[in-house]
Tab-separated table of N, CA and C in Angstrom:
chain	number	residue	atom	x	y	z
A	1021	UNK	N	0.852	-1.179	0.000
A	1021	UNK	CA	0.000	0.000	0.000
A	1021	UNK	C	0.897	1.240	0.000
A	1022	UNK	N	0.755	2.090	-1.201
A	1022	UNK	CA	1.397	3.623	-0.917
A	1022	UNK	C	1.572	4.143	0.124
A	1023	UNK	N	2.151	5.286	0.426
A	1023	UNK	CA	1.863	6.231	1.487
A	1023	UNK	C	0.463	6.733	1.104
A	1024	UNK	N	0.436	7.539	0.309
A	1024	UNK	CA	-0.746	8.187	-0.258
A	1024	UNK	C	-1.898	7.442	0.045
A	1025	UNK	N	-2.250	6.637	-0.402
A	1025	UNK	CA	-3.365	5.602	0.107
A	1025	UNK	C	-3.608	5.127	1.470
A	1026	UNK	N	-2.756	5.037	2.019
A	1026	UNK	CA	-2.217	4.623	3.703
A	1026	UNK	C	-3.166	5.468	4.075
A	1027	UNK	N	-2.335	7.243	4.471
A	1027	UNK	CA	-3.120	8.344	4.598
A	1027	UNK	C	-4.461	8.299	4.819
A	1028	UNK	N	-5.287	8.261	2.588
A	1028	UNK	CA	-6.397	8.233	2.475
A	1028	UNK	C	-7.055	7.454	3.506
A	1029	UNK	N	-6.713	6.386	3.588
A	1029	UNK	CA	-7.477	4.980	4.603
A	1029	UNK	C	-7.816	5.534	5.917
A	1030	UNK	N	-6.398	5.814	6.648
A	1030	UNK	CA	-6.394	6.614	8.382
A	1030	UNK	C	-7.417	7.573	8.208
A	1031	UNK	N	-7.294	8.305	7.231
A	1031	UNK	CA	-7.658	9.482	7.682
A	1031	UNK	C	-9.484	9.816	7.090
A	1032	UNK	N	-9.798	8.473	6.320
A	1032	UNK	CA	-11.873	7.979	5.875
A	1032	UNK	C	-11.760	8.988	5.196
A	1033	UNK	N	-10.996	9.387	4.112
A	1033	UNK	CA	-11.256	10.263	2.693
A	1033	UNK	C	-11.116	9.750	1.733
A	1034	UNK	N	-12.342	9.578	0.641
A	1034	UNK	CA	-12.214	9.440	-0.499
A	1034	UNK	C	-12.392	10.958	-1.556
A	1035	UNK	N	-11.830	10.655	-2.799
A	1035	UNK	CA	-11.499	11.476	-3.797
A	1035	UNK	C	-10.573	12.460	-3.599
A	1036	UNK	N	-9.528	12.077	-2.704
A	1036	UNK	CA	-8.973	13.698	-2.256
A	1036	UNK	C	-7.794	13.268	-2.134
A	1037	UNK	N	-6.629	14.328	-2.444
A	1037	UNK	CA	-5.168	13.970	-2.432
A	1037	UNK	C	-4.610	14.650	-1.323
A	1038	UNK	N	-3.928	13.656	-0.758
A	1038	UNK	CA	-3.264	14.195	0.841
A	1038	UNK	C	-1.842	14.761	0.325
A	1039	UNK	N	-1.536	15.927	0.304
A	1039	UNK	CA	-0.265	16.822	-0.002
A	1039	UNK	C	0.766	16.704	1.302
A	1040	UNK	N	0.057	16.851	2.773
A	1040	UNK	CA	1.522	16.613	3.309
A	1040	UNK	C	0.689	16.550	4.983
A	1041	UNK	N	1.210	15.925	5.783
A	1041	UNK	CA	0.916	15.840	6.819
A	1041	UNK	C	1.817	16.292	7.778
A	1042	UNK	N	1.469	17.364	9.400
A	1042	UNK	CA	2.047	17.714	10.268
A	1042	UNK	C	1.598	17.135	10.953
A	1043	UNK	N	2.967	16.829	12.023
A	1043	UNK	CA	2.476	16.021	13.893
A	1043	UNK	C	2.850	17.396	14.520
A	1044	UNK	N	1.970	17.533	15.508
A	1044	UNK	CA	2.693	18.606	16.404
A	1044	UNK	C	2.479	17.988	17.936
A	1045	UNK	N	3.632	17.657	17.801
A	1045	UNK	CA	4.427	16.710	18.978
A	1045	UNK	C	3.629	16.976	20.915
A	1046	UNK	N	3.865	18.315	20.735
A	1046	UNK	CA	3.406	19.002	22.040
A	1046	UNK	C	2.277	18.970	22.086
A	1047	UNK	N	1.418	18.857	21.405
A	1047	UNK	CA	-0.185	19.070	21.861
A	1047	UNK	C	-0.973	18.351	21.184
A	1048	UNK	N	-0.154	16.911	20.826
A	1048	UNK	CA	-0.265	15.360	20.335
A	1048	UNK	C	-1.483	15.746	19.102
A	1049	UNK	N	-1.521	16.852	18.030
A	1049	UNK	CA	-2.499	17.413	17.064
A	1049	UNK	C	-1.847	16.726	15.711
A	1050	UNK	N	-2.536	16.251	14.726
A	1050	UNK	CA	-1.960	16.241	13.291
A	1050	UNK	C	-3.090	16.370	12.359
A	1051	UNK	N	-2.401	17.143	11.335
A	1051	UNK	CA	-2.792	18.312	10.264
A	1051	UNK	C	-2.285	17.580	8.807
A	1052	UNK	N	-3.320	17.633	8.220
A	1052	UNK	CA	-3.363	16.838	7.523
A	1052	UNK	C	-3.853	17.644	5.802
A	1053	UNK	N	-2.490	17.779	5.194
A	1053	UNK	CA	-3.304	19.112	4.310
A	1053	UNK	C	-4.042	18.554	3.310
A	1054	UNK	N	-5.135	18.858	2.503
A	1054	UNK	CA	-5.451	18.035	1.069
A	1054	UNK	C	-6.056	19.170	0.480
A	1055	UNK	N	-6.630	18.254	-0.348
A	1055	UNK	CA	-7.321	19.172	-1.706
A	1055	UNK	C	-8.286	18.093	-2.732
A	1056	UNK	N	-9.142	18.543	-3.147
A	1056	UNK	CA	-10.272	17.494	-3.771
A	1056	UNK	C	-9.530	17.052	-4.874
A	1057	UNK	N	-9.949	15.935	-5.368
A	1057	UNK	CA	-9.078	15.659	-6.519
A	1057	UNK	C	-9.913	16.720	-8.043
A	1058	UNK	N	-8.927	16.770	-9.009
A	1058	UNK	CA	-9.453	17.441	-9.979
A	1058	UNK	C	-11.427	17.202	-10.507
A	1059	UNK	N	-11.674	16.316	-10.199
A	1059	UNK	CA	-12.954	15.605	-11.090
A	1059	UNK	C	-14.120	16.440	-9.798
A	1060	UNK	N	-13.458	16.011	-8.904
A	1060	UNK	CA	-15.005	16.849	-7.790
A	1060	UNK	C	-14.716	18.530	-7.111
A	1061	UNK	N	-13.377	18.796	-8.254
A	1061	UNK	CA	-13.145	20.608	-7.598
A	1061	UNK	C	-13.956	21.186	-8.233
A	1062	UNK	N	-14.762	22.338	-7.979
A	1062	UNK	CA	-15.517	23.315	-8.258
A	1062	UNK	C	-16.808	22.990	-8.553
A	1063	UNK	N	-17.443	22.768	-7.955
A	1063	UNK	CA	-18.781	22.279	-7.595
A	1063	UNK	C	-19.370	23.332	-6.262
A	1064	UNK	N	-20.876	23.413	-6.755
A	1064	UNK	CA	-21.588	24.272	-5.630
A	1064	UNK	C	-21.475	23.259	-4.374
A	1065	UNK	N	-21.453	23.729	-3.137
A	1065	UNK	CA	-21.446	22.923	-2.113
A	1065	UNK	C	-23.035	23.169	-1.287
A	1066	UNK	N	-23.880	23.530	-1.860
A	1066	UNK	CA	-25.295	23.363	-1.691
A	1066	UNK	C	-25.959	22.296	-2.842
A	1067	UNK	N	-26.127	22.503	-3.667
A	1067	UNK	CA	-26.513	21.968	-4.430
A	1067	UNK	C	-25.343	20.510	-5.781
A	1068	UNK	N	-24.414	20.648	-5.370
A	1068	UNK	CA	-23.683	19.739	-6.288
A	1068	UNK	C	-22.920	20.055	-7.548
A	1069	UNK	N	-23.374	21.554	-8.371
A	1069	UNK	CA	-23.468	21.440	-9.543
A	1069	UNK	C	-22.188	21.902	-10.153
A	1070	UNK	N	-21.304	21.781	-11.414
A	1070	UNK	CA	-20.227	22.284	-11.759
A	1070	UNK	C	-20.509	23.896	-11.887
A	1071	UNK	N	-19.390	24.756	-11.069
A	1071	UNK	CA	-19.806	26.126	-11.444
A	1071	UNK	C	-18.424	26.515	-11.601
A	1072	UNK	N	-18.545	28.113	-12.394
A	1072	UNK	CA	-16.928	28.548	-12.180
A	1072	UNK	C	-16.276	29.074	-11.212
A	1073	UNK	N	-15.415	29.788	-10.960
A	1073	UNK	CA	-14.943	29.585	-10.018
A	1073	UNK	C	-15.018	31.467	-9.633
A	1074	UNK	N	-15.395	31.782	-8.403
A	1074	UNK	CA	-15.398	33.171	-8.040
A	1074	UNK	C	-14.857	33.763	-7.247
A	1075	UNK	N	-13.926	33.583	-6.376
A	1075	UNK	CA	-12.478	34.092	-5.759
A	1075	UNK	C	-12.467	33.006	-4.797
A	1076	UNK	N	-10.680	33.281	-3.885
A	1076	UNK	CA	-10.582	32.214	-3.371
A	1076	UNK	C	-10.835	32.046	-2.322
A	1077	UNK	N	-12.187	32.151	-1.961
A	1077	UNK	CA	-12.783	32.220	-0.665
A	1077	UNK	C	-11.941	33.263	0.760
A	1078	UNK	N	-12.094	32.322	1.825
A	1078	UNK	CA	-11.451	33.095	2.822
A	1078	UNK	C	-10.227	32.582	3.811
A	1079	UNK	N	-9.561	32.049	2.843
A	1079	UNK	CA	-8.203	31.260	2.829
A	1079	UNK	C	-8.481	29.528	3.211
A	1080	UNK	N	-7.318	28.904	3.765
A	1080	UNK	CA	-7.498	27.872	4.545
A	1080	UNK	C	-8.553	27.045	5.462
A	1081	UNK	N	-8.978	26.456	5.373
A	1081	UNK	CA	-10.364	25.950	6.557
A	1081	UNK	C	-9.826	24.551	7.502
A	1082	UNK	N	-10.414	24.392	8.366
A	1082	UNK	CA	-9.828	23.077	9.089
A	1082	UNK	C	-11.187	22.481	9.185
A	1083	UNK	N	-11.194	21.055	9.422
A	1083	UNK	CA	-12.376	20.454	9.495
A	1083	UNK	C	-11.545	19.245	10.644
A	1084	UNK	N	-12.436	18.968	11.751
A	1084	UNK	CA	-12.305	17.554	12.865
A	1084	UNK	C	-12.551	16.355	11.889
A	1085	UNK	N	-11.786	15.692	12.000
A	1085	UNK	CA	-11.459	14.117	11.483
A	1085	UNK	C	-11.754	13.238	12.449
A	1086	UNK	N	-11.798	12.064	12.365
A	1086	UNK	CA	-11.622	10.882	13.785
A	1086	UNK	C	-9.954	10.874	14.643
A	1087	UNK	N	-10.155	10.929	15.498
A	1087	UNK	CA	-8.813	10.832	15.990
A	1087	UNK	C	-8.025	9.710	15.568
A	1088	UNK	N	-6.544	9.287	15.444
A	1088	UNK	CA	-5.807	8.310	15.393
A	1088	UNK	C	-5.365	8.071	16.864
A	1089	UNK	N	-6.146	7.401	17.962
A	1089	UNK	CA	-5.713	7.301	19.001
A	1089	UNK	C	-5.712	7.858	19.855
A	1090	UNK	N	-4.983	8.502	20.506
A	1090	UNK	CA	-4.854	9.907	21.514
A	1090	UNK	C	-4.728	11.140	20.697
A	1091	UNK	N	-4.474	10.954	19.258
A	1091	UNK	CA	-4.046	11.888	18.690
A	1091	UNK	C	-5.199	12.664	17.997
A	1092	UNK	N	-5.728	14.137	18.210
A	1092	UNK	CA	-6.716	14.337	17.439
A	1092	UNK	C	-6.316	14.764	15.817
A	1093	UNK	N	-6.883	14.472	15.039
A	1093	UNK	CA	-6.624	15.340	13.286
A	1093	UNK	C	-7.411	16.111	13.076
A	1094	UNK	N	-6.919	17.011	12.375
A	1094	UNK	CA	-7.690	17.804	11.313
A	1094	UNK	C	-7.247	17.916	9.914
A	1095	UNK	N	-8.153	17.967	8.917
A	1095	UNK	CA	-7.839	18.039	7.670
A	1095	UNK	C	-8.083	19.645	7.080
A	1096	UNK	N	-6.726	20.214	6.622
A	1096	UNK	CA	-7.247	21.524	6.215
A	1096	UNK	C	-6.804	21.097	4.532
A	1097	UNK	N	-7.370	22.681	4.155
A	1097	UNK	CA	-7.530	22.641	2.463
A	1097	UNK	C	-8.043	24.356	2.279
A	1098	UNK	N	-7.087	24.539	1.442
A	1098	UNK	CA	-8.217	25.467	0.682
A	1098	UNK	C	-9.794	25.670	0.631
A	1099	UNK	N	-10.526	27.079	1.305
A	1099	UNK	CA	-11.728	26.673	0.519
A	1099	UNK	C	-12.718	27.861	-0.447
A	1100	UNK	N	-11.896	27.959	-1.607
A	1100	UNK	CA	-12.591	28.308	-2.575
A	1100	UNK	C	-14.249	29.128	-2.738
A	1101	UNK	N	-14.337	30.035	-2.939
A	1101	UNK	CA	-16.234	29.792	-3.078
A	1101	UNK	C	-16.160	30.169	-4.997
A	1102	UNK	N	-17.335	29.589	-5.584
A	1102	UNK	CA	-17.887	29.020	-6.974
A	1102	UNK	C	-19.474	29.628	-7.292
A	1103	UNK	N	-19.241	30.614	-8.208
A	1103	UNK	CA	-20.409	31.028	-8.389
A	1103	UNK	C	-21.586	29.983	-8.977
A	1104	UNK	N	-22.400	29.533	-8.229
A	1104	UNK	CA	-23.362	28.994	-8.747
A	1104	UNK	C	-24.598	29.939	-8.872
A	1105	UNK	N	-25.057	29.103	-10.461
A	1105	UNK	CA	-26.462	29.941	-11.021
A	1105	UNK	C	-27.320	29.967	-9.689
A	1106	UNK	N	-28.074	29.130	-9.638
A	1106	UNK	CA	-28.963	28.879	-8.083
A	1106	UNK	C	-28.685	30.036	-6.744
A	1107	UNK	N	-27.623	29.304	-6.245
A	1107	UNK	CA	-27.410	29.922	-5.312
A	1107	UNK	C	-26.089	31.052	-4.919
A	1108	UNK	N	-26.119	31.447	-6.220
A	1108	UNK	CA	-24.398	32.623	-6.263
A	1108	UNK	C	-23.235	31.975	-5.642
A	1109	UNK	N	-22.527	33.323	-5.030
A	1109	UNK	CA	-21.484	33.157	-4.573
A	1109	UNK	C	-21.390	32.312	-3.237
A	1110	UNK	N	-21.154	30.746	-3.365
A	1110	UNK	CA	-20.750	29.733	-2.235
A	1110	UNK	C	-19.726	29.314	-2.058
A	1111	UNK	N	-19.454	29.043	-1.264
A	1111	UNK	CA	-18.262	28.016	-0.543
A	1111	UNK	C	-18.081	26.666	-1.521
A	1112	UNK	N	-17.124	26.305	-2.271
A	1112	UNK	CA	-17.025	25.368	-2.947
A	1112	UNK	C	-16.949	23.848	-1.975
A	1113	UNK	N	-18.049	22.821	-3.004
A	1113	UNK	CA	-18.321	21.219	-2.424
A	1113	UNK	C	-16.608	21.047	-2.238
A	1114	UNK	N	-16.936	20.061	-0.706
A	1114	UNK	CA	-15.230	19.108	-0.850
A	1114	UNK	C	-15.538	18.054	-0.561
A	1115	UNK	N	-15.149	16.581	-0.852
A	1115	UNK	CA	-15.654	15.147	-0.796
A	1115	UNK	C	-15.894	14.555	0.466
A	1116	UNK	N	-15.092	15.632	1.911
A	1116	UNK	CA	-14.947	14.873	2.941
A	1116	UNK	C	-15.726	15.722	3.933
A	1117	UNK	N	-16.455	16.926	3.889
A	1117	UNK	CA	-17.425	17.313	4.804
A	1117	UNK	C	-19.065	17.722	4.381
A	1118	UNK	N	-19.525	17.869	4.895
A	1118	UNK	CA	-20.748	18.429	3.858
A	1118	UNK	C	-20.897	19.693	4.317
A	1119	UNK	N	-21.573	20.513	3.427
A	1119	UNK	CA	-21.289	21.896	3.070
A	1119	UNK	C	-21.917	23.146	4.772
A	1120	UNK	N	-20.759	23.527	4.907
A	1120	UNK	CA	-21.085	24.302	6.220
A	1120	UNK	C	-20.790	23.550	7.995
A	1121	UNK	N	-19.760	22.935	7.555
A	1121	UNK	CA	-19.574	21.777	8.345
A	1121	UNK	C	-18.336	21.789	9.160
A	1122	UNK	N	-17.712	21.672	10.679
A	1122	UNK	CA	-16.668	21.954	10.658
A	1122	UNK	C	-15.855	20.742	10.797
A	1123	UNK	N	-16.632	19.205	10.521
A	1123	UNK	CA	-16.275	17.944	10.559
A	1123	UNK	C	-16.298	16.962	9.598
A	1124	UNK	N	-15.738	15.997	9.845
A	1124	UNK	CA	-15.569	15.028	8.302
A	1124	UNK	C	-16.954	14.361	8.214
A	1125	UNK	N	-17.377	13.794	6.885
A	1125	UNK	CA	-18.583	13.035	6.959
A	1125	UNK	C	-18.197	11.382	8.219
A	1126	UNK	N	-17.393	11.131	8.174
A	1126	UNK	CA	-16.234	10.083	8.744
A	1126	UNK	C	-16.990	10.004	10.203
A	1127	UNK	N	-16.903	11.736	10.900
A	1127	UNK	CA	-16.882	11.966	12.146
A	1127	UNK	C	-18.094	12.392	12.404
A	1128	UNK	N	-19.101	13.148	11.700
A	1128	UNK	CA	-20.532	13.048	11.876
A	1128	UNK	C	-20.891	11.798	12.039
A	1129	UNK	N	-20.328	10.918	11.292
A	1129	UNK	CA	-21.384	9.034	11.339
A	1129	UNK	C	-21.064	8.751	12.702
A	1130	UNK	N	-19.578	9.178	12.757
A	1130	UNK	CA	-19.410	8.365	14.259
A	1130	UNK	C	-20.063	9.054	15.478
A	1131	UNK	N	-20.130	10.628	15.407
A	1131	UNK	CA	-21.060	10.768	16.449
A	1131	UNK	C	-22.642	10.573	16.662
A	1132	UNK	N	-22.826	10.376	15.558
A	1132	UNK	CA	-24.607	9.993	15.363
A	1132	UNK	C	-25.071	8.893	16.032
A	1133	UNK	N	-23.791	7.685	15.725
A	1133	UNK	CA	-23.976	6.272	16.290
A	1133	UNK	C	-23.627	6.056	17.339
A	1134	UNK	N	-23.075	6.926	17.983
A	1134	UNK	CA	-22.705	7.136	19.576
A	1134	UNK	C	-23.758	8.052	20.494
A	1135	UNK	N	-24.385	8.590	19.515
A	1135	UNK	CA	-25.926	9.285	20.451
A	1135	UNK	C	-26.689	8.327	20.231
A	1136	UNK	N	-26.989	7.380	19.932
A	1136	UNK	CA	-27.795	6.480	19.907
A	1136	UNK	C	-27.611	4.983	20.669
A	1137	UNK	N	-26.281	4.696	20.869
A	1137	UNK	CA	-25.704	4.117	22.132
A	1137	UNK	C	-25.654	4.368	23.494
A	1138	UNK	N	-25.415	5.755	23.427
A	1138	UNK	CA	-24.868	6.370	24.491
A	1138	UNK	C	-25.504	7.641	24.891
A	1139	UNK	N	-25.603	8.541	26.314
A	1139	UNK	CA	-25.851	9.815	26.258
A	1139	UNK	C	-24.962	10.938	25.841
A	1140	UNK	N	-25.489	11.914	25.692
A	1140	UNK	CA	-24.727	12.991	25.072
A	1140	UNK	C	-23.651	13.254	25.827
A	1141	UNK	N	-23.371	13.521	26.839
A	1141	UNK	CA	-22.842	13.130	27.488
A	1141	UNK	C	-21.384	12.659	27.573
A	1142	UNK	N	-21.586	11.403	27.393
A	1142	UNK	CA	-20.727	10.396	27.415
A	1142	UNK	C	-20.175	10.620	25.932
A	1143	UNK	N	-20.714	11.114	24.433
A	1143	UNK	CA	-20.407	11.381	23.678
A	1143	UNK	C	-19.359	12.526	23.206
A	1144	UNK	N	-19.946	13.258	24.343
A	1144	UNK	CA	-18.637	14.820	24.576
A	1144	UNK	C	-17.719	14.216	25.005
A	1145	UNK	N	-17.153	13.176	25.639
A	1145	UNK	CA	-16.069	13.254	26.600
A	1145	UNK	C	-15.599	12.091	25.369
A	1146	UNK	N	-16.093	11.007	24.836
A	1146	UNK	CA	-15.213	10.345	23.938
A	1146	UNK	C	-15.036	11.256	22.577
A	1147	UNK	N	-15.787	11.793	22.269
A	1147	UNK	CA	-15.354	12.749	20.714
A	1147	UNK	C	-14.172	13.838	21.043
A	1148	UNK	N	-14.453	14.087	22.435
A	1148	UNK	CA	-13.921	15.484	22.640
A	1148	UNK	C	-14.731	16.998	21.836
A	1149	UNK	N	-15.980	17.059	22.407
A	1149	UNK	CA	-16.627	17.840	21.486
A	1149	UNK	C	-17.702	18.577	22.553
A	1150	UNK	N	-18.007	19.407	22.077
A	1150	UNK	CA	-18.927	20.754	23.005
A	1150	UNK	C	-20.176	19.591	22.989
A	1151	UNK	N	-21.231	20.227	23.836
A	1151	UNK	CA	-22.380	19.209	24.104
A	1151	UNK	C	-23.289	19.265	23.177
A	1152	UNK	N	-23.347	20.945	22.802
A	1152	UNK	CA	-23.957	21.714	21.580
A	1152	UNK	C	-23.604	21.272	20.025
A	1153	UNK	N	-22.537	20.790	19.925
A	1153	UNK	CA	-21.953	20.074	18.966
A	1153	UNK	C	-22.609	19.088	18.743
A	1154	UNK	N	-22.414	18.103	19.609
A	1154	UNK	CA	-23.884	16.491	19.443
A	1154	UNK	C	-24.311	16.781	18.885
A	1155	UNK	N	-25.314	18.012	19.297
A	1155	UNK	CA	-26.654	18.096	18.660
A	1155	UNK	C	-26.915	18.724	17.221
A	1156	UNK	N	-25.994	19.587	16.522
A	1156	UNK	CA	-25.805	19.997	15.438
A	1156	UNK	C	-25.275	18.612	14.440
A	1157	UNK	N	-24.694	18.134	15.060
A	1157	UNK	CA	-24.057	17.057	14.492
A	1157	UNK	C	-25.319	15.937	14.163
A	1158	UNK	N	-26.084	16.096	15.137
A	1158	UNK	CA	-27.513	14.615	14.854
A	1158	UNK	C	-28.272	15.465	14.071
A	1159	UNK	N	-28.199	16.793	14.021
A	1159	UNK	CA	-29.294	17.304	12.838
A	1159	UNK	C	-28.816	17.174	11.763
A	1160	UNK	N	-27.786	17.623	11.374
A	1160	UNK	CA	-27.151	17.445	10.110
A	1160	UNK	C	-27.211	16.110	9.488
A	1161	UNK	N	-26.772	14.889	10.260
A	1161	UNK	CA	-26.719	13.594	9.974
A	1161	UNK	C	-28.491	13.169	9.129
A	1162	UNK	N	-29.703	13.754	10.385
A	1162	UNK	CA	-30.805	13.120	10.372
A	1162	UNK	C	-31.010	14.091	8.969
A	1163	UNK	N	-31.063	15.552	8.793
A	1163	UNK	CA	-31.400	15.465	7.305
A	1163	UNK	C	-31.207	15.219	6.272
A	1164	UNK	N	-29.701	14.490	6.731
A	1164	UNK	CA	-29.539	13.408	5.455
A	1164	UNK	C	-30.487	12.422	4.895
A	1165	UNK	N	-29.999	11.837	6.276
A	1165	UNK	CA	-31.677	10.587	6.376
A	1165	UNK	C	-32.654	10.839	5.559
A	1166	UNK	N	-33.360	11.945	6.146
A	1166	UNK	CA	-34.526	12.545	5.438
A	1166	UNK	C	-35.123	12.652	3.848
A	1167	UNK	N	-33.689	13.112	3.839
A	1167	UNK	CA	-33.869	13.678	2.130
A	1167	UNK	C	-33.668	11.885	1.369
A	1168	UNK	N	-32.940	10.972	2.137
A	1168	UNK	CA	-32.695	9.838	1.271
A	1168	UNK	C	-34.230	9.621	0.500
A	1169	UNK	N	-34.970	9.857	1.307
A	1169	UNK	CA	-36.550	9.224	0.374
A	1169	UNK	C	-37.630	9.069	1.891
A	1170	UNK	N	-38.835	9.079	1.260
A	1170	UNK	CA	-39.585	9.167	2.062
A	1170	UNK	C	-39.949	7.359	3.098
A	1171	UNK	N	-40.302	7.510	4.439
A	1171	UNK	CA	-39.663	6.449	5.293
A	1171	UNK	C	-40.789	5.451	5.098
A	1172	UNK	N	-42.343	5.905	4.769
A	1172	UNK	CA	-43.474	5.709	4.589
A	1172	UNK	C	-43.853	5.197	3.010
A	1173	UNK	N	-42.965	5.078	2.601
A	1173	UNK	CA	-42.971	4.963	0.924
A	1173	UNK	C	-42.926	3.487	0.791
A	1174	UNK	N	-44.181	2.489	0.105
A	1174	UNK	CA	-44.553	1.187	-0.110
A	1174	UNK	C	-45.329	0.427	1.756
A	1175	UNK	N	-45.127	1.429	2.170
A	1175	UNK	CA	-46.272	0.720	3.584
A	1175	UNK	C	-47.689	1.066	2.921
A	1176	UNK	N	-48.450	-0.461	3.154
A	1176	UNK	CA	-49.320	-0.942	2.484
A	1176	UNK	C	-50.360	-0.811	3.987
A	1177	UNK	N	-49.925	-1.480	5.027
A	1177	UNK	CA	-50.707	-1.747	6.483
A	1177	UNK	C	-50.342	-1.502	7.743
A	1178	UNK	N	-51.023	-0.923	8.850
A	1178	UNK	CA	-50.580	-0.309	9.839
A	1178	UNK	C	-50.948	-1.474	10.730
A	1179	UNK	N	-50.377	-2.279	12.057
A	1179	UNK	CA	-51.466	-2.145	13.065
A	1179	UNK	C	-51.319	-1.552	14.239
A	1180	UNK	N	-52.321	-1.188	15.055
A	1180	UNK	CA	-52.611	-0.461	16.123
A	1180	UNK	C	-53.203	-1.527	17.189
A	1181	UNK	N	-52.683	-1.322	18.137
A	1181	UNK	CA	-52.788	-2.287	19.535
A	1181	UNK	C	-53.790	-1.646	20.052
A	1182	UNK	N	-53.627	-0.460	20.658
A	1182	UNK	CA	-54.865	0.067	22.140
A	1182	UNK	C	-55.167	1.279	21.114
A	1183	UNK	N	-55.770	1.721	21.698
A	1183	UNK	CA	-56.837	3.171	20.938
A	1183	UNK	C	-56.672	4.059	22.442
């Protein structure tokens, strides 16, 4: 297995090229730089769509990854905004957060499935994350859910026990 691929694997990113990684020894943090690969750069990050490109946003962004251990990551990158028809001037799509996000899709799943195990609670102290966080984090996740399709779609029969 490459380095490059190694990376990709640790770090639950697909489509994206890892340019260079920092440890910072003292405060056990690693930084993890990338960039989307050519095929999914410049895309609206609301809506999906190829747009051109309209300055380079507001420099650098960091996004929370899963930790490697004791060690927490973050993945920074460029982030661009892309004039889209729809919705103008946005923040350009990147493969590993969803749009307005300060975490990986990686690390939303994992806290979703840990509020549902566990109390919130107990979820702050293993993520390392504000309490307020959880909960942004289960909304975001659940309107994913949502939008997949409707939950009620081919139920034919209900039953009802007590009245």
């Amino acid at each position: 297995m490459r380095n490059a691929s190694l990376w990709r694997s640790l770090l639950g990113v697909e489509k994206t090229v890892v340019e260079d990684i920092e440890f910072d020894e003292d405060d056990q943090l690693l930084v993890a730089h990338v960039r989307p690969r050519a095929r999914v750069r410049g895309r609206c990050g609301r809506c999906g769509r190829r747009s051109p490109g309209y300055d380079r946003g507001e420099g650098r962004r960091r996004w929370r990854a899963l930790d490697l251990g004791t060690v927490q990551v973050y993945l920074e990158a460029d982030a661009p905004r892309v004039a889209c028809r729809q919705h103008g001037p946005t923040v350009a799509a990147v493969p590993w957060a969803r749009h307005g996000a300060g975490h990986t899709l990686v690390f939303d799943e994992q806290v979703a499935w840990l509020a549902t195990q566990c109390s919130k609670s107990a979820v702050t102290e293993l993520m390392r994350i504000a309490w307020r966080t959880v909960g942004a984090i289960i909304t975001r996740v659940w309107t994913d859910v949502e939008a997949l399709g409707d939950r009620f779609a081919g139920l034919r029969r209900i039953g009802i026990d007590e009245i």
